[in-house]
Tab-separated table of C-alpha atoms in Angstrom:
chain	number	residue	atom	x	y	z
A	21	UNK	CA	90.513	58.413	-78.564
A	22	UNK	CA	89.036	57.312	-75.255
A	23	UNK	CA	92.534	57.122	-73.785
A	24	UNK	CA	93.285	60.670	-74.982
A	25	UNK	CA	90.048	62.013	-73.474
A	26	UNK	CA	90.811	60.280	-70.183
A	27	UNK	CA	94.330	61.747	-70.117
A	28	UNK	CA	93.045	65.276	-70.798
A	29	UNK	CA	90.421	64.859	-68.083
A	30	UNK	CA	93.050	63.761	-65.559
A	31	UNK	CA	95.237	66.741	-66.421
A	32	UNK	CA	92.270	69.085	-65.980
A	33	UNK	CA	91.384	67.583	-62.603
A	34	UNK	CA	94.993	67.854	-61.438
A	35	UNK	CA	95.255	71.500	-62.500
A	36	UNK	CA	91.915	72.295	-60.867
A	37	UNK	CA	92.916	70.578	-57.636
A	38	UNK	CA	96.197	72.516	-57.544
A	39	UNK	CA	94.312	75.753	-58.068
A	40	UNK	CA	91.992	74.911	-55.186
A	41	UNK	CA	94.888	74.134	-52.829
A	42	UNK	CA	98.004	76.112	-53.507
A	43	UNK	CA	100.373	74.877	-50.902
A	44	UNK	CA	99.812	73.061	-47.663
A	45	UNK	CA	98.149	69.689	-48.146
A	46	UNK	CA	100.436	67.602	-45.929
A	47	UNK	CA	101.112	67.782	-42.198
A	48	UNK	CA	104.241	69.650	-41.185
A	49	UNK	CA	106.802	68.450	-38.660
A	50	UNK	CA	105.113	70.218	-35.751
A	51	UNK	CA	101.869	68.357	-36.365
A	52	UNK	CA	103.826	65.112	-36.534
A	53	UNK	CA	105.306	65.911	-33.094
A	54	UNK	CA	101.855	66.128	-31.531
A	55	UNK	CA	101.864	62.621	-30.082
A	56	UNK	CA	105.453	62.897	-28.828
A	57	UNK	CA	105.257	62.653	-25.022
A	58	UNK	CA	108.301	64.869	-24.486
A	59	UNK	CA	106.772	67.515	-26.751
A	60	UNK	CA	103.497	67.270	-24.846
A	61	UNK	CA	105.252	67.613	-21.482
A	62	UNK	CA	107.029	70.756	-22.719
A	63	UNK	CA	103.639	72.521	-22.662
A	64	UNK	CA	102.461	73.521	-19.196
A	65	UNK	CA	98.714	73.434	-18.623
A	66	UNK	CA	97.105	76.882	-19.143
A	67	UNK	CA	96.020	78.770	-16.063
A	68	UNK	CA	92.252	79.353	-15.784
A	69	UNK	CA	91.133	82.606	-17.403
A	70	UNK	CA	87.865	84.022	-18.723
A	71	UNK	CA	88.129	86.874	-21.211
A	72	UNK	CA	85.566	89.666	-21.282
A	73	UNK	CA	86.219	91.936	-24.242
A	74	UNK	CA	86.552	95.643	-23.521
A	75	UNK	CA	86.861	96.498	-27.225
A	76	UNK	CA	83.661	95.005	-28.615
A	77	UNK	CA	85.216	91.726	-29.705
A	78	UNK	CA	82.761	88.997	-30.637
A	79	UNK	CA	82.652	85.538	-32.150
A	80	UNK	CA	81.692	85.473	-35.824
A	81	UNK	CA	81.392	82.901	-38.595
A	82	UNK	CA	82.571	83.151	-42.194
A	83	UNK	CA	82.367	80.947	-45.273
A	84	UNK	CA	85.278	78.804	-46.452
A	85	UNK	CA	86.022	77.619	-50.019
A	86	UNK	CA	85.179	74.001	-49.118
A	87	UNK	CA	81.525	74.939	-48.562
A	88	UNK	CA	81.745	75.012	-44.765
A	89	UNK	CA	81.761	77.704	-42.084
A	90	UNK	CA	84.619	78.741	-39.814
A	91	UNK	CA	84.765	80.725	-36.576
A	92	UNK	CA	86.820	83.649	-35.346
A	93	UNK	CA	87.004	86.210	-32.560
A	94	UNK	CA	86.706	89.538	-34.377
A	95	UNK	CA	87.440	93.064	-33.189
A	96	UNK	CA	86.487	95.711	-35.723
A	97	UNK	CA	88.595	98.839	-36.049
A	98	UNK	CA	87.029	102.031	-34.716
A	99	UNK	CA	87.431	103.688	-38.134
A	100	UNK	CA	87.462	102.158	-41.626
A	101	UNK	CA	90.869	100.683	-42.439
A	102	UNK	CA	92.346	98.242	-44.920
A	103	UNK	CA	94.597	96.672	-42.285
A	104	UNK	CA	93.610	93.354	-40.695
A	105	UNK	CA	95.726	91.337	-38.277
A	106	UNK	CA	95.187	87.555	-38.280
A	107	UNK	CA	95.957	86.000	-34.896
A	108	UNK	CA	96.686	82.255	-34.782
A	109	UNK	CA	96.195	80.083	-31.723
A	110	UNK	CA	98.647	77.862	-29.907
A	111	UNK	CA	98.053	74.113	-29.950
A	112	UNK	CA	95.357	74.515	-27.277
A	113	UNK	CA	92.920	76.154	-29.699
A	114	UNK	CA	91.133	79.497	-29.735
A	115	UNK	CA	90.834	79.851	-25.975
A	116	UNK	CA	90.306	82.970	-23.887
A	117	UNK	CA	94.050	83.530	-23.534
A	118	UNK	CA	94.331	83.950	-27.304
A	119	UNK	CA	91.342	86.303	-27.316
A	120	UNK	CA	93.127	88.382	-24.682
A	121	UNK	CA	96.304	88.492	-26.781
A	122	UNK	CA	94.256	89.480	-29.835
A	123	UNK	CA	92.726	92.338	-27.861
A	124	UNK	CA	96.155	93.343	-26.569
A	125	UNK	CA	97.353	93.730	-30.157
A	126	UNK	CA	94.190	95.642	-31.037
A	127	UNK	CA	94.521	98.204	-28.235
A	128	UNK	CA	98.275	98.626	-28.777
A	129	UNK	CA	98.334	98.931	-32.570
A	130	UNK	CA	95.409	101.312	-32.870
A	131	UNK	CA	93.233	101.387	-35.952
A	132	UNK	CA	93.419	97.804	-37.210
A	133	UNK	CA	90.865	95.018	-37.531
A	134	UNK	CA	91.844	91.899	-35.578
A	135	UNK	CA	90.690	88.397	-36.467
A	136	UNK	CA	91.681	85.556	-34.124
A	137	UNK	CA	90.912	82.483	-36.206
A	138	UNK	CA	89.587	79.200	-34.828
A	139	UNK	CA	91.637	76.519	-36.568
A	140	UNK	CA	90.004	73.608	-34.706
A	141	UNK	CA	86.376	74.290	-35.703
A	142	UNK	CA	85.154	74.891	-32.171
A	143	UNK	CA	87.370	72.476	-30.235
A	144	UNK	CA	89.462	73.849	-27.360
A	145	UNK	CA	91.871	71.663	-25.393
A	146	UNK	CA	92.399	71.821	-21.635
A	147	UNK	CA	94.718	68.795	-21.446
A	148	UNK	CA	97.966	68.036	-23.235
A	149	UNK	CA	96.483	64.855	-24.631
A	150	UNK	CA	93.558	66.678	-26.239
A	151	UNK	CA	95.839	69.426	-27.537
A	152	UNK	CA	98.060	66.803	-29.158
A	153	UNK	CA	95.033	65.088	-30.642
A	154	UNK	CA	93.587	68.308	-32.054
A	155	UNK	CA	96.857	69.631	-33.459
A	156	UNK	CA	97.985	66.288	-34.831
A	157	UNK	CA	94.564	65.590	-36.293
A	158	UNK	CA	94.030	68.962	-37.950
A	159	UNK	CA	93.460	68.393	-41.667
A	160	UNK	CA	95.959	70.585	-43.593
A	161	UNK	CA	93.505	71.088	-46.447
A	162	UNK	CA	90.799	72.215	-44.015
A	163	UNK	CA	93.308	74.553	-42.338
A	164	UNK	CA	94.170	76.050	-45.717
A	165	UNK	CA	90.477	76.537	-46.505
A	166	UNK	CA	89.898	78.255	-43.148
A	167	UNK	CA	92.761	80.659	-43.879
A	168	UNK	CA	91.488	81.319	-47.412
A	169	UNK	CA	88.022	81.978	-46.008
A	170	UNK	CA	89.499	84.476	-43.552
A	171	UNK	CA	91.326	86.220	-46.399
A	172	UNK	CA	88.040	86.441	-48.314
A	173	UNK	CA	86.310	87.771	-45.184
A	174	UNK	CA	88.943	90.499	-44.799
A	175	UNK	CA	88.225	91.515	-48.403
A	176	UNK	CA	90.211	92.027	-51.610
A	177	UNK	CA	91.471	95.452	-50.517
A	178	UNK	CA	92.731	94.240	-47.145
A	179	UNK	CA	96.386	94.422	-46.217
A	180	UNK	CA	96.884	91.372	-44.029
A	181	UNK	CA	99.345	90.974	-41.163
A	182	UNK	CA	99.735	87.694	-39.300
A	183	UNK	CA	100.964	86.545	-35.898
A	184	UNK	CA	100.844	83.241	-34.065
A	185	UNK	CA	102.479	81.106	-31.402
A	186	UNK	CA	103.550	77.440	-31.423
A	187	UNK	CA	101.256	75.669	-33.947
A	188	UNK	CA	100.013	79.162	-34.814
A	189	UNK	CA	103.542	80.390	-35.494
A	190	UNK	CA	103.740	78.074	-38.473
A	191	UNK	CA	100.207	79.006	-39.503
A	192	UNK	CA	101.166	82.686	-39.423
A	193	UNK	CA	103.830	82.086	-42.061
A	194	UNK	CA	101.546	79.865	-44.147
A	195	UNK	CA	98.773	82.480	-44.021
A	196	UNK	CA	101.138	85.200	-45.228
A	197	UNK	CA	102.124	82.977	-48.134
A	198	UNK	CA	98.464	82.283	-48.963
A	199	UNK	CA	97.651	86.012	-48.742
A	200	UNK	CA	99.857	86.697	-51.766
A	201	UNK	CA	100.019	90.376	-52.676
A	202	UNK	CA	97.739	91.198	-49.725
A	203	UNK	CA	100.417	90.153	-47.212
A	204	UNK	CA	101.715	93.126	-45.243
A	205	UNK	CA	103.628	91.653	-42.271
A	206	UNK	CA	104.339	88.312	-40.597
A	207	UNK	CA	105.403	87.526	-37.037
A	208	UNK	CA	105.904	83.935	-35.956
A	209	UNK	CA	106.595	82.882	-32.368
A	210	UNK	CA	108.419	79.525	-32.028
A	211	UNK	CA	106.508	77.861	-34.854
A	212	UNK	CA	107.644	75.342	-37.453
A	213	UNK	CA	108.860	77.235	-40.537
A	214	UNK	CA	107.831	76.352	-44.062
A	215	UNK	CA	110.797	74.472	-45.520
A	216	UNK	CA	109.878	74.409	-49.212
A	217	UNK	CA	111.954	77.126	-50.883
A	218	UNK	CA	109.573	77.302	-53.841
A	219	UNK	CA	106.712	78.103	-51.468
A	220	UNK	CA	108.817	80.696	-49.664
A	221	UNK	CA	109.544	82.349	-53.028
A	222	UNK	CA	105.831	83.251	-53.302
A	223	UNK	CA	105.895	85.125	-49.971
A	224	UNK	CA	105.371	88.850	-50.508
A	225	UNK	CA	106.289	90.217	-47.104
A	226	UNK	CA	109.279	90.053	-44.813
A	227	UNK	CA	109.147	87.980	-41.614
A	228	UNK	CA	110.022	88.484	-37.946
A	229	UNK	CA	110.806	85.151	-36.272
A	230	UNK	CA	110.835	85.002	-32.455
A	231	UNK	CA	112.167	81.660	-31.255
A	232	UNK	CA	113.019	79.868	-28.021
A	233	UNK	CA	116.725	79.126	-27.971
A	234	UNK	CA	116.489	76.422	-25.311
A	235	UNK	CA	113.904	74.205	-26.965
A	236	UNK	CA	114.888	71.121	-28.937
A	237	UNK	CA	111.768	70.787	-31.092
A	238	UNK	CA	111.905	74.015	-33.126
A	239	UNK	CA	115.651	73.770	-32.613
A	240	UNK	CA	118.411	76.304	-33.381
A	241	UNK	CA	119.302	74.069	-36.362
A	242	UNK	CA	115.754	74.381	-37.735
A	243	UNK	CA	115.854	78.147	-37.240
A	244	UNK	CA	119.203	78.365	-39.048
A	245	UNK	CA	117.786	76.262	-41.888
A	246	UNK	CA	114.835	78.645	-42.119
A	247	UNK	CA	117.149	81.647	-42.399
A	248	UNK	CA	119.127	79.883	-45.132
A	249	UNK	CA	115.966	78.890	-47.021
A	250	UNK	CA	114.627	82.442	-46.865
A	251	UNK	CA	117.915	83.690	-48.299
A	252	UNK	CA	117.701	81.122	-51.110
A	253	UNK	CA	114.146	82.294	-51.788
A	254	UNK	CA	115.312	85.916	-51.973
A	255	UNK	CA	113.229	86.910	-48.948
A	256	UNK	CA	113.997	88.907	-45.821
A	257	UNK	CA	113.737	87.469	-42.316
A	258	UNK	CA	114.856	88.890	-38.975
A	259	UNK	CA	115.337	86.267	-36.266
A	260	UNK	CA	115.728	86.566	-32.511
A	261	UNK	CA	116.310	83.464	-30.394
A	262	UNK	CA	115.655	84.078	-26.708
A	263	UNK	CA	117.314	82.255	-23.835
A	264	UNK	CA	114.000	80.647	-22.990
A	265	UNK	CA	111.858	77.551	-23.386
A	266	UNK	CA	109.032	76.860	-25.840
A	267	UNK	CA	105.862	78.888	-25.096
A	268	UNK	CA	107.860	81.438	-23.100
A	269	UNK	CA	105.539	84.261	-24.252
A	270	UNK	CA	102.306	82.662	-23.048
A	271	UNK	CA	101.116	84.428	-19.872
A	272	UNK	CA	98.894	81.433	-19.098
A	273	UNK	CA	102.006	79.238	-18.959
A	274	UNK	CA	103.309	78.705	-15.391
A	275	UNK	CA	106.832	78.845	-16.895
A	276	UNK	CA	106.110	82.231	-18.533
A	277	UNK	CA	109.264	84.325	-19.061
A	278	UNK	CA	108.272	87.941	-18.428
A	279	UNK	CA	111.550	89.522	-19.548
A	280	UNK	CA	111.775	87.604	-22.825
A	281	UNK	CA	108.061	88.163	-23.463
A	282	UNK	CA	108.323	91.924	-23.075
A	283	UNK	CA	111.318	92.125	-25.409
A	284	UNK	CA	109.589	89.936	-27.999
A	285	UNK	CA	106.357	91.951	-27.659
A	286	UNK	CA	108.156	95.244	-28.242
A	287	UNK	CA	109.911	93.807	-31.292
A	288	UNK	CA	106.592	92.562	-32.703
A	289	UNK	CA	104.764	95.833	-32.046
A	290	UNK	CA	107.527	97.971	-33.560
A	291	UNK	CA	107.627	95.661	-36.569
A	292	UNK	CA	103.856	95.892	-37.097
A	293	UNK	CA	103.697	99.649	-36.548
A	294	UNK	CA	106.360	100.198	-39.200
A	295	UNK	CA	104.271	98.262	-41.744
A	296	UNK	CA	100.649	98.961	-40.817
A	297	UNK	CA	100.531	102.686	-41.421
């Protein structure tokens, strides 16, 4: 009898734990690259920049399912709307460059709430070494709880779009999966795709993937695998690989590619406008 009770208890705990964490409890390949010196060198140091919001953006906190608080840069829509865009940082963290990009989306898209989410709990890197440490050390379960807290903050009626770059590109896809039926659109810039087909099957939006064709980390082979996995999952993805290096769309990057960035930006904006209306 005691053995039976113990077995039932273990099953209950396992089911409960799965319910608390649906998907992403292990580090993906991009996180595992964080200490790779070649990967670190592929990221140019950000240029100095201080963002002053012209749209009323401000830092906020929200509760997460693990009983903690998380941070975000929030710009509220001028009129009530159900649309919220989640913006995910590069490996540097939620720095002023990301706040500027969040505001750029806000002013271009029109009436949409924008939430640029701090995935490092207040830490922002200014060196490659710190960025590698923060990205590589990010706890996947904590990241999932931050995203779930952001979904709760947006509200049960929210239609959620996501966008992110580098580390945030992968987070954009993961957040759209976690959003379930609330997912409205997903753009990922040169981020590591989710490879589990069963997880991709739960995605309830299409995806626009904007990749760097010259980089070897999120390589053309990985992008092709992602397209194949999305097809196996019965999902739609549109992919564009630019003749550019990783982080080509970051204006703080000294190796910024203006032409590729503008093309990618227009693709992202047109994609969002077609879905957030």
